[in-house]
Short mmCIF file of C-alpha atoms in Angstrom, two decimals:
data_model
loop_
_atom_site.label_atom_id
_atom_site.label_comp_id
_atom_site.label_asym_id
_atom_site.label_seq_id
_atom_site.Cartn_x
_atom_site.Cartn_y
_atom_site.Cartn_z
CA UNK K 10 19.57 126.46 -215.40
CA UNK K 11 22.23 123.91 -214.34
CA UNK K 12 21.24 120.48 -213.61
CA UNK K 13 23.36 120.62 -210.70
CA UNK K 14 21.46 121.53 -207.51
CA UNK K 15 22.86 124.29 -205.97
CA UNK K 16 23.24 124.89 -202.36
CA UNK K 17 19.88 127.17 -202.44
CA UNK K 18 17.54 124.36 -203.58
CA UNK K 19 17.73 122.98 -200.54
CA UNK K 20 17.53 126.01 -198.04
CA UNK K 21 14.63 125.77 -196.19
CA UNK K 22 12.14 128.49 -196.97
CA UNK K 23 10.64 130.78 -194.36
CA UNK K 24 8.82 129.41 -191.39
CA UNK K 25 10.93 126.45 -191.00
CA UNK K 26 13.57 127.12 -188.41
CA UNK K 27 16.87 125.40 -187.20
CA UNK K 28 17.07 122.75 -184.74
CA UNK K 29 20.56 121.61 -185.59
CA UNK K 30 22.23 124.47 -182.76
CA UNK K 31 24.07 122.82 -179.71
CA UNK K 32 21.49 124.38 -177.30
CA UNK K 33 18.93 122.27 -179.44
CA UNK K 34 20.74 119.49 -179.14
CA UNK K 35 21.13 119.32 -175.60
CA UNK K 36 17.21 119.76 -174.96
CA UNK K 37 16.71 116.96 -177.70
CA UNK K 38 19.56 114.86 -175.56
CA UNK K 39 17.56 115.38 -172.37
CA UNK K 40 14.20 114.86 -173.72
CA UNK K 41 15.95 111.76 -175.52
CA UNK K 42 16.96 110.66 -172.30
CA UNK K 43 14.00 111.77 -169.86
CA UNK K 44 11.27 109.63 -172.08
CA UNK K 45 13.03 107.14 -173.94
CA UNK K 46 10.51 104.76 -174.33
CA UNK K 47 11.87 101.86 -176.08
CA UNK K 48 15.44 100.37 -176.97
CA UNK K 49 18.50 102.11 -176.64
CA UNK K 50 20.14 101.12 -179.94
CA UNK K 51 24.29 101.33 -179.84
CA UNK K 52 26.71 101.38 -182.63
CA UNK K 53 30.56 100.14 -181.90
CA UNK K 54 32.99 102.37 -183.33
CA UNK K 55 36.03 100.93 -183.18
CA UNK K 56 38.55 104.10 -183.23
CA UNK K 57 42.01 101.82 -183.05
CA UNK K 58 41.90 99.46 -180.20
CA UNK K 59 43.48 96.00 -179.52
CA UNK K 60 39.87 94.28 -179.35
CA UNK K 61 40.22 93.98 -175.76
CA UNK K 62 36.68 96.26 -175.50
CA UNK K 63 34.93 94.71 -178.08
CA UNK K 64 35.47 91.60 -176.65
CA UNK K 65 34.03 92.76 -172.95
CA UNK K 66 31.05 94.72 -175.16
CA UNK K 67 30.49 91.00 -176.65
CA UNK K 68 30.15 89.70 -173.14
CA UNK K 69 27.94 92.16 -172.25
CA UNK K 70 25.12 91.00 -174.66
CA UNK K 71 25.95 86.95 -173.70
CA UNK K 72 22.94 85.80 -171.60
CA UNK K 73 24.90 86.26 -168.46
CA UNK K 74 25.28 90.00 -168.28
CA UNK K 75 21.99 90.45 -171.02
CA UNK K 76 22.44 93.90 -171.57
CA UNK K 77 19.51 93.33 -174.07
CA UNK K 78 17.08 93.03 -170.81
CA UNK K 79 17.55 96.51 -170.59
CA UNK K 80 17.25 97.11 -174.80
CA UNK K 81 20.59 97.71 -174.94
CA UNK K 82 20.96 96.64 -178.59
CA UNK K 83 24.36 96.67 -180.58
CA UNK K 84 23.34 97.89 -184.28
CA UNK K 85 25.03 97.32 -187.32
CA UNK K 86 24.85 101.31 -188.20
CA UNK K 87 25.60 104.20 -187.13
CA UNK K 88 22.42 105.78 -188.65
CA UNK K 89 20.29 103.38 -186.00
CA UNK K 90 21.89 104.56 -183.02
CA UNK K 91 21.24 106.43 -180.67
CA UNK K 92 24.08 105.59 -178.58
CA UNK K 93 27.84 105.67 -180.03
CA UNK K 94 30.09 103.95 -178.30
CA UNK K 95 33.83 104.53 -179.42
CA UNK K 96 36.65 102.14 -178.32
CA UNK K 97 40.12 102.51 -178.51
CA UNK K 98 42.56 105.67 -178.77
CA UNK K 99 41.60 107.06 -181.85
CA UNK K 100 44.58 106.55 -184.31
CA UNK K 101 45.21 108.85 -187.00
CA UNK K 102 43.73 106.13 -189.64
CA UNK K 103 40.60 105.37 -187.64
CA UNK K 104 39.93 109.16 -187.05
CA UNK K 105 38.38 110.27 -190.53
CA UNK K 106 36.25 107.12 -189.93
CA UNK K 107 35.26 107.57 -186.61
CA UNK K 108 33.87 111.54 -187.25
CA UNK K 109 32.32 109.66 -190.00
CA UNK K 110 29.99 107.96 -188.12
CA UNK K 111 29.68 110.63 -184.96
CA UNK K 112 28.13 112.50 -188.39
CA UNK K 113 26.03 109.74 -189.42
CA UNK K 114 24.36 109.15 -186.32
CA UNK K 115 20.98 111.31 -185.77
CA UNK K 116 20.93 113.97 -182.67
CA UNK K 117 20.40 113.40 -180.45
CA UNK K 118 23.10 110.80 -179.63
CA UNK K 119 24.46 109.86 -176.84
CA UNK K 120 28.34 109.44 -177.18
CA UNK K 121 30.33 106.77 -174.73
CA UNK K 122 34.00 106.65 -174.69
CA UNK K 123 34.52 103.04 -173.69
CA UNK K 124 37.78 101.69 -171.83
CA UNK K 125 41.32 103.38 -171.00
CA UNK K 126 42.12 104.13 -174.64
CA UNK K 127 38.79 105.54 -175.33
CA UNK K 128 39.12 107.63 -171.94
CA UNK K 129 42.12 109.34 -172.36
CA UNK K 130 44.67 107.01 -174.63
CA UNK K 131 45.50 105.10 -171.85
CA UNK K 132 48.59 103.20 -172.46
CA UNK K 133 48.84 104.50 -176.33
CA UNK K 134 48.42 108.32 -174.90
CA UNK K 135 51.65 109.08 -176.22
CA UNK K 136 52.27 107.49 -179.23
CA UNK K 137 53.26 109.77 -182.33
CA UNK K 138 49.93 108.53 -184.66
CA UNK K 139 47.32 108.74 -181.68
CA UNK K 140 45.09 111.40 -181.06
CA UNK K 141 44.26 109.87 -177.07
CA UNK K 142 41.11 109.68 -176.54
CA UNK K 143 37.82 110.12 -177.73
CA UNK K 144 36.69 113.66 -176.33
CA UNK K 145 39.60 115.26 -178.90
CA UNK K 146 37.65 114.47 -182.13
CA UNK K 147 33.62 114.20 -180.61
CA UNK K 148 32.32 115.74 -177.52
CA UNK K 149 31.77 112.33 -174.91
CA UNK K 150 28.83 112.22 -172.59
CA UNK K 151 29.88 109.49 -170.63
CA UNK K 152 33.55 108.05 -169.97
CA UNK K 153 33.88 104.25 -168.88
CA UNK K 154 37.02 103.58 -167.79
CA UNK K 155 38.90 100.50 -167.40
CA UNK K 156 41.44 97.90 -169.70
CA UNK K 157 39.27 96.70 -170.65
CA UNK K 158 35.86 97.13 -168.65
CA UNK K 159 34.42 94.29 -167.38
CA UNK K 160 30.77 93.50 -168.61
CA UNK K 161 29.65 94.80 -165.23
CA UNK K 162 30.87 97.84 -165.59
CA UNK K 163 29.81 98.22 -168.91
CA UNK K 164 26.29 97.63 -167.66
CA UNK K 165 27.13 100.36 -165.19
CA UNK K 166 28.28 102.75 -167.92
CA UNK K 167 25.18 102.20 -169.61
CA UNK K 168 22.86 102.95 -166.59
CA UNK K 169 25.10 106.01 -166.05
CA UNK K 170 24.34 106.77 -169.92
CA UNK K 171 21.01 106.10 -169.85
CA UNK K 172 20.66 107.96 -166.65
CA UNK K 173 19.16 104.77 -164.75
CA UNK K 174 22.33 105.18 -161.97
CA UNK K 175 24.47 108.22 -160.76
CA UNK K 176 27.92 108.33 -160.66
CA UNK K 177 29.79 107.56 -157.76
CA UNK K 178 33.29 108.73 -158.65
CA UNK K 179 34.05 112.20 -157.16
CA UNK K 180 36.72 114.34 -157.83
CA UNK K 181 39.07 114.87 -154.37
CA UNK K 182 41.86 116.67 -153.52
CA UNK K 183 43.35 115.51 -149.79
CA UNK K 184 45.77 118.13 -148.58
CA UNK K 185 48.55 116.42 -145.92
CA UNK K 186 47.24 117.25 -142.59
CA UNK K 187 49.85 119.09 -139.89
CA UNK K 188 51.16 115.90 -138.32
CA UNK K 189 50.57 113.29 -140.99
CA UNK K 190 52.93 110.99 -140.20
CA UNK K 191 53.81 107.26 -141.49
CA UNK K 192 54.87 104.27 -138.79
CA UNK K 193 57.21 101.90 -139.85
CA UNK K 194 55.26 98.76 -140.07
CA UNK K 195 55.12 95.75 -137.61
CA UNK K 196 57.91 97.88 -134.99
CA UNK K 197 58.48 94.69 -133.23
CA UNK K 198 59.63 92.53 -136.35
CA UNK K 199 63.38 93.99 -137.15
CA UNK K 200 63.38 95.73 -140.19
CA UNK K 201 66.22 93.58 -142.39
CA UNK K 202 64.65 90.12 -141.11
CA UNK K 203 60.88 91.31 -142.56
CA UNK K 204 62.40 92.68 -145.97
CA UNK K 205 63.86 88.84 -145.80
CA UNK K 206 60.12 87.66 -145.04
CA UNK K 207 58.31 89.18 -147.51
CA UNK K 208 60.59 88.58 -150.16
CA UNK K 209 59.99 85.17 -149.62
CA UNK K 210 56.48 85.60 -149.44
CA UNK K 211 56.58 87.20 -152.47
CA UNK K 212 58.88 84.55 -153.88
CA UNK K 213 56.13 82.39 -153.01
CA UNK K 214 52.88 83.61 -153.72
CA UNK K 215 53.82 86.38 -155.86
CA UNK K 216 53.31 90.18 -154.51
CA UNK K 217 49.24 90.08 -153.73
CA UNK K 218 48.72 87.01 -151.91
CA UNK K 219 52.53 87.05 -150.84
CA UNK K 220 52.42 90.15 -149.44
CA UNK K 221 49.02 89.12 -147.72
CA UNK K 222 50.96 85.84 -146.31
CA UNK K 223 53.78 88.16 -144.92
CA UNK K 224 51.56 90.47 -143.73
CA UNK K 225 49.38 87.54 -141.31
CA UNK K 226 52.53 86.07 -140.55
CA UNK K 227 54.19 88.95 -139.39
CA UNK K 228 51.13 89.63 -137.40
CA UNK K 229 51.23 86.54 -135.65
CA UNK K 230 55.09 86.65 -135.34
CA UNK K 231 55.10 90.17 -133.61
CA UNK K 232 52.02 89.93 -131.14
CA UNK K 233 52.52 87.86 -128.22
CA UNK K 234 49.75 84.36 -128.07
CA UNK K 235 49.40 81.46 -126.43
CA UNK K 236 51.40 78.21 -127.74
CA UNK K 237 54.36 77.77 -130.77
CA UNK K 238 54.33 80.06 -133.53
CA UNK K 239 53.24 76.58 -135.79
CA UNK K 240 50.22 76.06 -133.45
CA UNK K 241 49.26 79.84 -133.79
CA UNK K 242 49.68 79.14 -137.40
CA UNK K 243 47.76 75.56 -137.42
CA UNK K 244 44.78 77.44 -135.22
CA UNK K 245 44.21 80.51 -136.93
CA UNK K 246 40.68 81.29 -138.75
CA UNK K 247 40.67 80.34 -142.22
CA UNK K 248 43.90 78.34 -142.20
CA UNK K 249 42.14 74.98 -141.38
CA UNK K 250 41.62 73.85 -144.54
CA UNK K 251 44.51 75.70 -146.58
CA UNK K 252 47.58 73.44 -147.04
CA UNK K 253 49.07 75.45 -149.54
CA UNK K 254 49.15 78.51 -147.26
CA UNK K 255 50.46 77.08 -144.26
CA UNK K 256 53.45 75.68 -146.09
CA UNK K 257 53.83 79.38 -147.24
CA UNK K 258 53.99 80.09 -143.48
CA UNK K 259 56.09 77.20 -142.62
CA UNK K 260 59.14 78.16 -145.40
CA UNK K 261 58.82 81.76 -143.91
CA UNK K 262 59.19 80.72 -140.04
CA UNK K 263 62.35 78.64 -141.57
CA UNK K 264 63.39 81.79 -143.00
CA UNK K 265 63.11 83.52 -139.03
CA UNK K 266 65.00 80.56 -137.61
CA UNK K 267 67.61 80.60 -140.32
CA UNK K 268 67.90 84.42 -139.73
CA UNK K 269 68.30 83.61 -136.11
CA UNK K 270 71.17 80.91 -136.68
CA UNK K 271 72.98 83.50 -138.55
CA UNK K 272 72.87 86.16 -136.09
CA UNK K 273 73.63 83.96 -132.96
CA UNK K 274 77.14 82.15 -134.61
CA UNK D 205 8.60 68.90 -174.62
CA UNK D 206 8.55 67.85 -171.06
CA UNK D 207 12.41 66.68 -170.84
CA UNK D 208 13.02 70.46 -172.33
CA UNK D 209 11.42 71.77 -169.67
CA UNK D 210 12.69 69.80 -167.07
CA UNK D 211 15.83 71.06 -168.47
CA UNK D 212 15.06 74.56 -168.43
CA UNK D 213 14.42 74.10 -164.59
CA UNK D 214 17.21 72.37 -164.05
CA UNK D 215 19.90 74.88 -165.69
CA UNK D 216 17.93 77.68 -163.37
CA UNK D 217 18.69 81.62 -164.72
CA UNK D 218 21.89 82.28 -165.99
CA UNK D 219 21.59 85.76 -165.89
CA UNK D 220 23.02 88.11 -163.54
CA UNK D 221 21.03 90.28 -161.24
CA UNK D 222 23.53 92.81 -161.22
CA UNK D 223 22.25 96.21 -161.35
CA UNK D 224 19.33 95.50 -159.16
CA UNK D 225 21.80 93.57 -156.70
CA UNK D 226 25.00 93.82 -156.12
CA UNK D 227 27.54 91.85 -158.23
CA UNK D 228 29.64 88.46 -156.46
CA UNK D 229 33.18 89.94 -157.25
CA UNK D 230 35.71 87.62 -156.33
CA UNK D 231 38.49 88.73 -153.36
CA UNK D 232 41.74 89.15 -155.99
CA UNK D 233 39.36 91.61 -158.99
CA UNK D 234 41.67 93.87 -160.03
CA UNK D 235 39.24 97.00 -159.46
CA UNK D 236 39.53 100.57 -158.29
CA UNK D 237 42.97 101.42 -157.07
CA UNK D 238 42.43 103.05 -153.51
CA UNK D 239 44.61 104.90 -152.26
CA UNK D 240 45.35 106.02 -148.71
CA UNK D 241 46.72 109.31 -148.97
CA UNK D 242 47.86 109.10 -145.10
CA UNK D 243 49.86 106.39 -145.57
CA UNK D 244 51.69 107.75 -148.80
CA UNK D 245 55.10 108.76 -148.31
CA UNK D 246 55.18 110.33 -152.04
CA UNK D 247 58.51 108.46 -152.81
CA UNK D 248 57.11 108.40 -156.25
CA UNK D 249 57.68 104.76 -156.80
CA UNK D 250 54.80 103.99 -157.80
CA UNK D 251 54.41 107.19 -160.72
CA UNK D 252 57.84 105.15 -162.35
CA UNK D 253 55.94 101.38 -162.35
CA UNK D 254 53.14 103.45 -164.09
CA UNK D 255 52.79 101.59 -167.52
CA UNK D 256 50.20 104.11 -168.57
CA UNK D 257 51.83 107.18 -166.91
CA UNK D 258 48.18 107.39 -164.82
CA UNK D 259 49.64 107.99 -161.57
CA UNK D 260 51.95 111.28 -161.85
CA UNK D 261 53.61 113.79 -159.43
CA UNK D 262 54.29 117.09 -159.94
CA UNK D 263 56.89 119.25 -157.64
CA UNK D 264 55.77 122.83 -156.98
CA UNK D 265 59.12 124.40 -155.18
CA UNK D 266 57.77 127.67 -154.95
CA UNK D 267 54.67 126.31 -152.65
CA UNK D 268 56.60 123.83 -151.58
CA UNK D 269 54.29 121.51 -152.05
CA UNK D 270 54.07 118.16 -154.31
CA UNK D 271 50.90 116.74 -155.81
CA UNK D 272 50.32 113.04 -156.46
CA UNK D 273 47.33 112.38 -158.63
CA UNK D 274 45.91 109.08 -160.02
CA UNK D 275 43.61 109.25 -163.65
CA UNK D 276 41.30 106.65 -163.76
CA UNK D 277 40.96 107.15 -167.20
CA UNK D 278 43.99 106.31 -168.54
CA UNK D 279 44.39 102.69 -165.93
CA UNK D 280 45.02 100.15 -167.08
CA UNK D 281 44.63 98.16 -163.73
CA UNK D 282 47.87 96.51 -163.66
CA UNK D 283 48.39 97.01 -160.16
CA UNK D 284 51.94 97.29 -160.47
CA UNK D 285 51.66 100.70 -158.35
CA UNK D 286 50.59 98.26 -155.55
CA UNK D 287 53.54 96.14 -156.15
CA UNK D 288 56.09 98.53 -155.68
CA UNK D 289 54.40 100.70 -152.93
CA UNK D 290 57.02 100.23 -149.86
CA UNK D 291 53.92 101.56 -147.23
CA UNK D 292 50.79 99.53 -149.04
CA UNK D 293 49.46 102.91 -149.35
CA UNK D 294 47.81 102.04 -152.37
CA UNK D 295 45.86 98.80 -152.95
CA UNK D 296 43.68 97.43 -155.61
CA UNK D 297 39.50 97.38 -154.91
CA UNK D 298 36.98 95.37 -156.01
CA UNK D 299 35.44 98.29 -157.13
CA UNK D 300 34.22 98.55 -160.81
CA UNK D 301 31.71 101.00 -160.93
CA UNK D 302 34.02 103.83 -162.36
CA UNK D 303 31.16 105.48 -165.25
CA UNK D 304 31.27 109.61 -165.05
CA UNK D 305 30.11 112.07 -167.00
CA UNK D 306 32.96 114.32 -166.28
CA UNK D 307 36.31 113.50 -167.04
CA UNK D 308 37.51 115.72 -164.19
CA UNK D 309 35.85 113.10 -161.85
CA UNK D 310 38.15 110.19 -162.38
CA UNK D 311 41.15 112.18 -161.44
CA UNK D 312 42.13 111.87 -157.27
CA UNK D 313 44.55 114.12 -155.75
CA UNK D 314 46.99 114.37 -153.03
CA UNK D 315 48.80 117.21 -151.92
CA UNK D 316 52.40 116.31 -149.69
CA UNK D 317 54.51 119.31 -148.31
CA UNK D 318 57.88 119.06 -149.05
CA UNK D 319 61.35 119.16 -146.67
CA UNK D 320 63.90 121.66 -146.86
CA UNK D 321 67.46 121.02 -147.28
CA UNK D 322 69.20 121.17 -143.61
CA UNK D 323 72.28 122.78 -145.72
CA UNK D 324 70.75 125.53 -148.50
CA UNK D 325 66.97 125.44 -146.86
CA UNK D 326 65.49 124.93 -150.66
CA UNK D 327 63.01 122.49 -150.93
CA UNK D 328 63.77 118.84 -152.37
CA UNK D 329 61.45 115.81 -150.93
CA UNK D 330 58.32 115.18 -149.55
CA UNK D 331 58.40 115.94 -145.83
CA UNK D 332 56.88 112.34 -144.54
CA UNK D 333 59.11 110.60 -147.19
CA UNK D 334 62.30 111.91 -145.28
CA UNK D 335 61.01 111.16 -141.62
CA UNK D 336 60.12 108.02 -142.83
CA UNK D 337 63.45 107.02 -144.19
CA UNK D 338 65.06 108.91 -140.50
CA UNK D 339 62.90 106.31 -138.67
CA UNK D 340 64.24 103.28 -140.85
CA UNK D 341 67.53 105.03 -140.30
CA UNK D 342 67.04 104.90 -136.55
CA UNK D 343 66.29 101.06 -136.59
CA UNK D 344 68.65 99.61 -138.40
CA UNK D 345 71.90 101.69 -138.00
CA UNK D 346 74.65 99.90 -137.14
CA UNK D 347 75.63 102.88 -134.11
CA UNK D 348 74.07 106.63 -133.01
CA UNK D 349 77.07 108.09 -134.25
CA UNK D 350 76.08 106.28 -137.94
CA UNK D 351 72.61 106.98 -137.37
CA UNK D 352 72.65 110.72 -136.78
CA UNK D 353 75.38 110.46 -140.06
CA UNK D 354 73.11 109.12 -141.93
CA UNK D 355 69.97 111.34 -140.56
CA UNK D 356 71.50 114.67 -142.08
CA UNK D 357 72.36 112.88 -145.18
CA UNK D 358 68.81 112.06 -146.01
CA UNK D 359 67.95 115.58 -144.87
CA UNK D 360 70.41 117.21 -147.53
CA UNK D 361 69.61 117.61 -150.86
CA UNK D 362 71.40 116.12 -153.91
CA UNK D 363 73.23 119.30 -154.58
CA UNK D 364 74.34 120.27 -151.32
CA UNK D 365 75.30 116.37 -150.78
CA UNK D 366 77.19 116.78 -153.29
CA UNK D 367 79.21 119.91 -152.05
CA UNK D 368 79.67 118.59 -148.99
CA UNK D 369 81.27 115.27 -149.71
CA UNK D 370 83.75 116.80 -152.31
CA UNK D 371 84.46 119.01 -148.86
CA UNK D 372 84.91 115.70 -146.89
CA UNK D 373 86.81 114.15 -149.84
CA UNK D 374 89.20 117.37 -149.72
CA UNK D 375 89.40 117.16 -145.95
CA UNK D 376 90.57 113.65 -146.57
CA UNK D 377 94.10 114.53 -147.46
CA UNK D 378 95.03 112.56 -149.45
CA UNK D 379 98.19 112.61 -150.44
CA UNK D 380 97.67 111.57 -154.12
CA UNK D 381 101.24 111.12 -155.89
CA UNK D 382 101.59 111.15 -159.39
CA UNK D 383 102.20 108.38 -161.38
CA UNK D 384 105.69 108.21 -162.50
CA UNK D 385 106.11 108.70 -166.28
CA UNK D 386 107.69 106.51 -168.02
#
């Protein structure tokens, strides 16, 4: 007899049966998750990411966000968890290791694909060594998107995981209605001087809170009020107190007069 | 012992509340990108500022129909789509509570009908792009006769735009004389 064990020394003998089938699994996974009745222990696989992720995961477990109130643990390995979460967009060097430890864990697990990468490759989705995302190598339970999440949603991701929160995300299809129809913004303003505004505004304030700024002062520009423009300016809600802003406003009303010099000579 | 303590009442809880209460966001988070499908002209503009290639269109001639559609998954919350958008059909939230179990759930669809060439009647652009680009037309043309001009030029497509200026150019007459050899 060979000193080797063969494959038949450690079949089971009769009366012991299989548990290991995926319709086991998922009744372990629910049971797992319907009286889990102490920590949640996760393991961090890191499948080829910038660090991004494991830098928001790292925030998560700082005493501001405490995901350990909720016994959200991060574990050193993979054979303690009973969560896997797997960052990044699974490169072809970190994809041997990564089934690795999907193997290692015990079922049931719960699997989390954690940021854009992990979702679906995100901005690597493409690239010739990537396989883009996690659900091509280990079937994902739960997908937390974002570049990387914020600890917040992380939180959220776990409660989704852990089946503390539903999902809010839908799927939706809108279908253009008969007489869907898109008005050219602020009629009264003419077109050529508000591309001039805004690309001041923008200039200014770059494109969010410039295009904000344009938007309020083209609002008070077209709509008829009481008083100058600058006092409509000066008086309106918010503006009291914002220096900053109202010399945004006061560089765009030069732009208007300028405009209007130039079309009147 | 005391001075700790004093201390600890002092600094207060440092923890969040956040999943029992809803979470201070500031004004600016780059969240959710929302978009208003009724103010979408599907010019596309913001599918080429994609860095990700999340937001994509795809042309179906033969419904005549184009789909926008937006992954969450693969955002990277740059919010260069809101940049470029001419309409501010799209804008970023404050939303961050994107978690699904189904990865057809972070996908968002949007379904334009497309215009038909005035000249060859195929299909070529998104219906409310071209009236949207007639009504700019109509405010800042220079005269009608411009305006109308430049109304059936945005209603052709490429192709037939083509045809039809080399038909122009021909009706031209030019009297092109050939260079003298030397």
């Amino acid at each position: 007899m060979s000193r080797t064990p063969t494959t038949d020394a450690f079949r089971p003998t009769s009366g012991i049966t299989r548990i290991d089938t995926p319709a086991d699994i998922a009744s372990m996974k629910g049971a797992l998750l319907k009286d889990i009745q102490r920590s949640a222990y996760v393991y961090r696989v890191d499948c080829g990411g910038c660090n991004g992720c494991e830098i928001e995961i790292f925030a998560a477990i700082t005493p501001i966000f405490d995901a350990e109130r909720f016994g959200i643990k991060v574990v050193a390995s993979p054979r303690h968890a009973d969560i896997l979460l797997f960052t990044g967009a699974v490169t072809r060097a970190m994809r041997m290791p990564a089934v690795r430890a999907y193997e290692a864990a015990p079922d049931p697990k719960i699997v989390v694909s954690y940021g854009a990468c992990g979702c679906s490759g995100g901005i690597f989705h493409d690239l010739y060594c990537v396989w883009g995302g996690t659900d091509k190598i280990v079937p994902v339970d739960v997908y937390i998107p974002g570049c990387p999440p914020t600890p917040a949603a992380t939180i959220y991701g776990f409660a989704v995981a852990l089946g503390l929160l539903g999902q809010k995300l839908k799927a939706e299809t809108h279908v253009e209605g008969a007489d869907e129809r898109v008005a050219i913004a602020h009629p009264n303003v003419p077109y050529n001087l508000r591309v001039l505004i805004e690309r001041e505004a923008r200039r200014m304030a770059g494109y969010r809170q410039g295009g904000d700024i344009a938007e309020l002062f083209l609002t008070l520009l077209g709509t008829a009020g009481t008083g100058t423009l600058s006092e409509r300016m000066a008086r309106h809600a918010g503006l009291e107190n914002d220096p900053r802003t109202l010399e945004i406003l006061e560089r765009l009303k030069g732009v208007v007069t300028a405009a209007m010099a130039g079309a009147a000579s | 012992m005391f001075k700790l303590l004093k201390e600890i009442f002092r600094t207060g809880e440092a923890t969040v509340k956040y999943p029992f209460a809803p979470l201070h966001v500031e004004k600016d988070f780059r969240g959710k990108p929302e978009h208003d499908p009724e103010q979408c002209i599907a010019c596309a503009a913001c599918t080429v500022a994609c860095p990700p290639n999340a937001i994509a269109m795809a042309t179906d001639t033969d419904a005549g129909t184009r789909t926008w559609s937006i992954d969450y998954g693969r955002c990277i919350f740059c919010a260069r789509c809101e940049e470029v958008c001419p309409t501010d059909a799209i804008r970023l939230s404050t939303d961050f509570e994107l978690a699904v179990t189904t990865k057809a759930d972070l996908t968002r669809q949007a379904v334009f009908r497309l215009a038909r060439c005035e000249a060859c009647d195929e299909p070529f652009a998104a219906a409310k792009e071209v009236a949207y680009v007639q009504d700019l037309i109509d405010k800042t043309a220079p005269s009608a006769n411009e305006a109308a001009r430049r109304r059936r030029s945005v209603a052709t497509c490429p192709a037939c735009k083509r045809a039809r200026d080399v038909a122009t150019v021909a009706a031209l007459r030019f009297d092109r004389q050939p260079e003298e050899t030397r």
